């Protein structure tokens, strides 16, 4: 399993390369192979030139990419991510979405949570809609669209959860 929380904890006094080696040790990976795989991942995430800097000085996006590299180091069969694109610049968010798509196409099951429904709509084969801590609908986008007026996942979500507050907001602003 691979896991990346929305606010990953990374030891601030380690460099990205040291963090990768720490993760390799936890998974008891061959040190030489892990070092090579770690370098590939740092390069993929655009961190190869900053891999010897302390993680404590990294931006949120760099920390997120370092955590993703660590979580992918051992080629997990399932990958869990909590809000993987929150707080990222558009280029980093796109990179992460592209990498997740590639990982999924190679056979890794990818589970992600997101409040950005367009991401779920574009990336996910199956979607679970949660409201108030309860799963209220699951299925493919076509299955979720069936019998509903909404086309987008956002429309479907709002229809299932009681609609939009847009009318109330408009009235309050008038």
Short mmCIF file of C-alpha atoms in Angstrom, two decimals:
data_model
loop_
_atom_site.label_atom_id
_atom_site.label_comp_id
_atom_site.label_asym_id
_atom_site.label_seq_id
_atom_site.Cartn_x
_atom_site.Cartn_y
_atom_site.Cartn_z
CA UNK A 1 0.00 0.00 0.00
CA UNK A 2 1.00 3.57 -0.65
CA UNK A 3 -0.55 6.47 1.27
CA UNK A 4 -0.22 10.24 1.06
CA UNK A 5 -2.30 12.42 3.42
CA UNK A 6 -3.37 15.93 2.45
CA UNK A 7 -0.74 17.39 4.80
CA UNK A 8 2.09 14.84 4.69
CA UNK A 9 4.50 14.78 7.60
CA UNK A 10 8.08 14.74 6.40
CA UNK A 11 11.01 14.95 8.82
CA UNK A 12 12.26 18.51 8.32
CA UNK A 13 15.90 17.67 9.01
CA UNK A 14 16.08 15.09 6.22
CA UNK A 15 16.75 15.79 2.57
CA UNK A 16 14.43 14.32 -0.05
CA UNK A 17 17.07 11.73 -0.90
CA UNK A 18 17.43 10.79 2.78
CA UNK A 19 13.65 10.56 3.09
CA UNK A 20 13.52 8.21 0.10
CA UNK A 21 16.22 6.04 1.71
CA UNK A 22 14.29 6.04 5.01
CA UNK A 23 11.19 4.78 3.20
CA UNK A 24 13.31 2.17 1.36
CA UNK A 25 14.56 0.90 4.71
CA UNK A 26 11.05 0.68 6.13
CA UNK A 27 9.99 -1.47 3.17
CA UNK A 28 13.27 -3.44 3.32
CA UNK A 29 14.02 -2.65 -0.32
CA UNK A 30 17.38 -3.42 -1.88
CA UNK A 31 19.42 -0.24 -1.19
CA UNK A 32 20.92 0.00 -4.68
CA UNK A 33 17.62 -0.59 -6.48
CA UNK A 34 15.84 1.81 -4.11
CA UNK A 35 18.44 4.50 -4.72
CA UNK A 36 17.99 4.12 -8.50
CA UNK A 37 14.18 4.11 -8.23
CA UNK A 38 14.33 7.09 -5.86
CA UNK A 39 16.40 9.07 -8.37
CA UNK A 40 13.89 8.21 -11.11
CA UNK A 41 11.03 9.45 -8.93
CA UNK A 42 12.84 12.64 -7.90
CA UNK A 43 13.50 13.32 -11.59
CA UNK A 44 9.87 12.55 -12.48
CA UNK A 45 8.64 15.02 -9.85
CA UNK A 46 11.20 17.66 -10.85
CA UNK A 47 13.08 17.44 -7.55
CA UNK A 48 16.41 16.02 -8.68
CA UNK A 49 18.20 19.37 -8.37
CA UNK A 50 16.77 20.02 -4.90
CA UNK A 51 17.02 16.48 -3.51
CA UNK A 52 19.91 17.36 -1.20
CA UNK A 53 18.09 20.25 0.49
CA UNK A 54 16.30 19.82 3.80
CA UNK A 55 12.62 19.06 3.35
CA UNK A 56 11.84 21.66 6.04
CA UNK A 57 12.68 24.39 3.53
CA UNK A 58 10.42 22.98 0.81
CA UNK A 59 7.20 24.57 -0.41
CA UNK A 60 3.91 22.72 0.10
CA UNK A 61 4.06 21.43 -3.47
CA UNK A 62 7.60 20.15 -3.11
CA UNK A 63 6.69 18.39 0.14
CA UNK A 64 3.65 16.83 -1.55
CA UNK A 65 5.79 15.58 -4.45
CA UNK A 66 8.41 14.20 -2.05
CA UNK A 67 5.70 12.32 -0.13
CA UNK A 68 4.31 10.96 -3.41
CA UNK A 69 7.77 9.79 -4.46
CA UNK A 70 8.17 7.99 -1.13
CA UNK A 71 4.75 6.37 -1.42
CA UNK A 72 5.47 5.14 -4.96
CA UNK A 73 8.99 3.89 -4.18
CA UNK A 74 7.94 0.30 -3.53
CA UNK A 75 5.49 0.08 -6.48
CA UNK A 76 2.37 -0.38 -4.35
CA UNK A 77 -0.57 -2.41 -5.60
CA UNK A 78 -2.97 0.13 -4.09
CA UNK A 79 -2.40 3.85 -3.60
CA UNK A 80 -4.48 6.04 -1.26
CA UNK A 81 -4.33 9.84 -1.55
CA UNK A 82 -6.20 12.45 0.45
CA UNK A 83 -6.69 15.68 -1.55
CA UNK A 84 -3.49 15.21 -3.59
CA UNK A 85 -3.77 18.51 -5.51
CA UNK A 86 -4.84 20.91 -2.74
CA UNK A 87 -2.61 23.95 -2.53
CA UNK A 88 -0.60 23.09 -5.62
CA UNK A 89 0.16 25.37 -8.53
CA UNK A 90 -1.51 24.34 -11.83
CA UNK A 91 1.69 22.81 -13.26
CA UNK A 92 2.29 20.62 -10.17
CA UNK A 93 -1.38 19.62 -9.97
CA UNK A 94 -1.31 18.56 -13.63
CA UNK A 95 1.91 16.61 -13.11
CA UNK A 96 0.41 14.73 -10.19
CA UNK A 97 -2.81 13.98 -12.10
CA UNK A 98 -0.77 12.69 -15.07
CA UNK A 99 1.36 10.50 -12.80
CA UNK A 100 -1.71 9.09 -11.04
CA UNK A 101 -3.30 8.33 -14.40
CA UNK A 102 -0.12 6.52 -15.52
CA UNK A 103 0.12 4.58 -12.25
CA UNK A 104 -3.51 3.54 -12.64
CA UNK A 105 -3.01 2.46 -16.25
CA UNK A 106 -0.13 0.24 -15.11
CA UNK A 107 -2.50 -1.66 -12.84
CA UNK A 108 -2.24 0.07 -9.47
CA UNK A 109 -5.58 0.73 -7.80
CA UNK A 110 -5.73 4.46 -7.03
CA UNK A 111 -8.14 5.76 -4.38
CA UNK A 112 -8.35 9.50 -3.91
CA UNK A 113 -10.48 11.94 -2.01
CA UNK A 114 -11.18 15.32 -3.51
CA UNK A 115 -13.55 18.22 -3.13
CA UNK A 116 -12.69 19.30 -6.67
CA UNK A 117 -15.31 17.28 -8.50
CA UNK A 118 -13.87 18.04 -11.94
CA UNK A 119 -10.79 16.04 -10.91
CA UNK A 120 -12.92 13.06 -9.94
CA UNK A 121 -14.94 13.43 -13.14
CA UNK A 122 -11.84 13.40 -15.36
CA UNK A 123 -9.73 10.86 -13.49
CA UNK A 124 -11.93 8.28 -11.85
CA UNK A 125 -13.45 5.11 -13.27
CA UNK A 126 -15.77 4.86 -10.29
CA UNK A 127 -16.96 7.51 -7.85
CA UNK A 128 -18.42 7.39 -4.35
CA UNK A 129 -20.35 10.46 -3.24
CA UNK A 130 -20.21 11.07 0.51
CA UNK A 131 -22.48 13.45 2.38
CA UNK A 132 -22.50 13.85 6.14
CA UNK A 133 -20.03 10.98 6.50
CA UNK A 134 -22.29 8.54 4.63
CA UNK A 135 -21.82 7.11 1.15
CA UNK A 136 -24.99 8.12 -0.69
CA UNK A 137 -24.12 6.96 -4.22
CA UNK A 138 -21.46 4.93 -6.01
CA UNK A 139 -20.86 3.98 -9.59
CA UNK A 140 -19.38 5.00 -12.88
CA UNK A 141 -20.22 8.49 -14.12
CA UNK A 142 -22.71 7.00 -16.58
CA UNK A 143 -24.38 5.05 -13.77
CA UNK A 144 -24.56 8.16 -11.60
CA UNK A 145 -25.99 10.22 -14.49
CA UNK A 146 -28.73 7.68 -15.25
CA UNK A 147 -32.14 9.06 -14.33
CA UNK A 148 -30.79 12.41 -13.17
CA UNK A 149 -31.03 15.82 -14.75
CA UNK A 150 -27.42 16.80 -14.07
CA UNK A 151 -24.63 16.06 -16.52
CA UNK A 152 -21.59 17.05 -14.49
CA UNK A 153 -20.52 15.34 -11.29
CA UNK A 154 -21.04 18.66 -9.52
CA UNK A 155 -24.67 18.77 -10.75
CA UNK A 156 -25.19 15.17 -9.63
CA UNK A 157 -23.63 15.88 -6.23
CA UNK A 158 -25.85 18.92 -5.69
CA UNK A 159 -28.95 17.02 -6.80
CA UNK A 160 -28.18 14.14 -4.42
CA UNK A 161 -27.29 16.35 -1.47
CA UNK A 162 -30.18 18.77 -1.62
CA UNK A 163 -29.30 21.26 -4.29
CA UNK A 164 -27.45 24.49 -4.44
CA UNK A 165 -27.60 27.45 -2.10
CA UNK A 166 -27.21 29.81 -5.09
CA UNK A 167 -30.75 31.16 -4.81
CA UNK A 168 -30.25 31.97 -1.11
CA UNK A 169 -26.93 33.69 -1.83
CA UNK A 170 -28.45 35.72 -4.68
CA UNK A 171 -31.35 36.80 -2.46
CA UNK A 172 -28.97 37.82 0.34
CA UNK A 173 -26.88 39.89 -2.07
CA UNK A 174 -29.90 41.67 -3.59
#
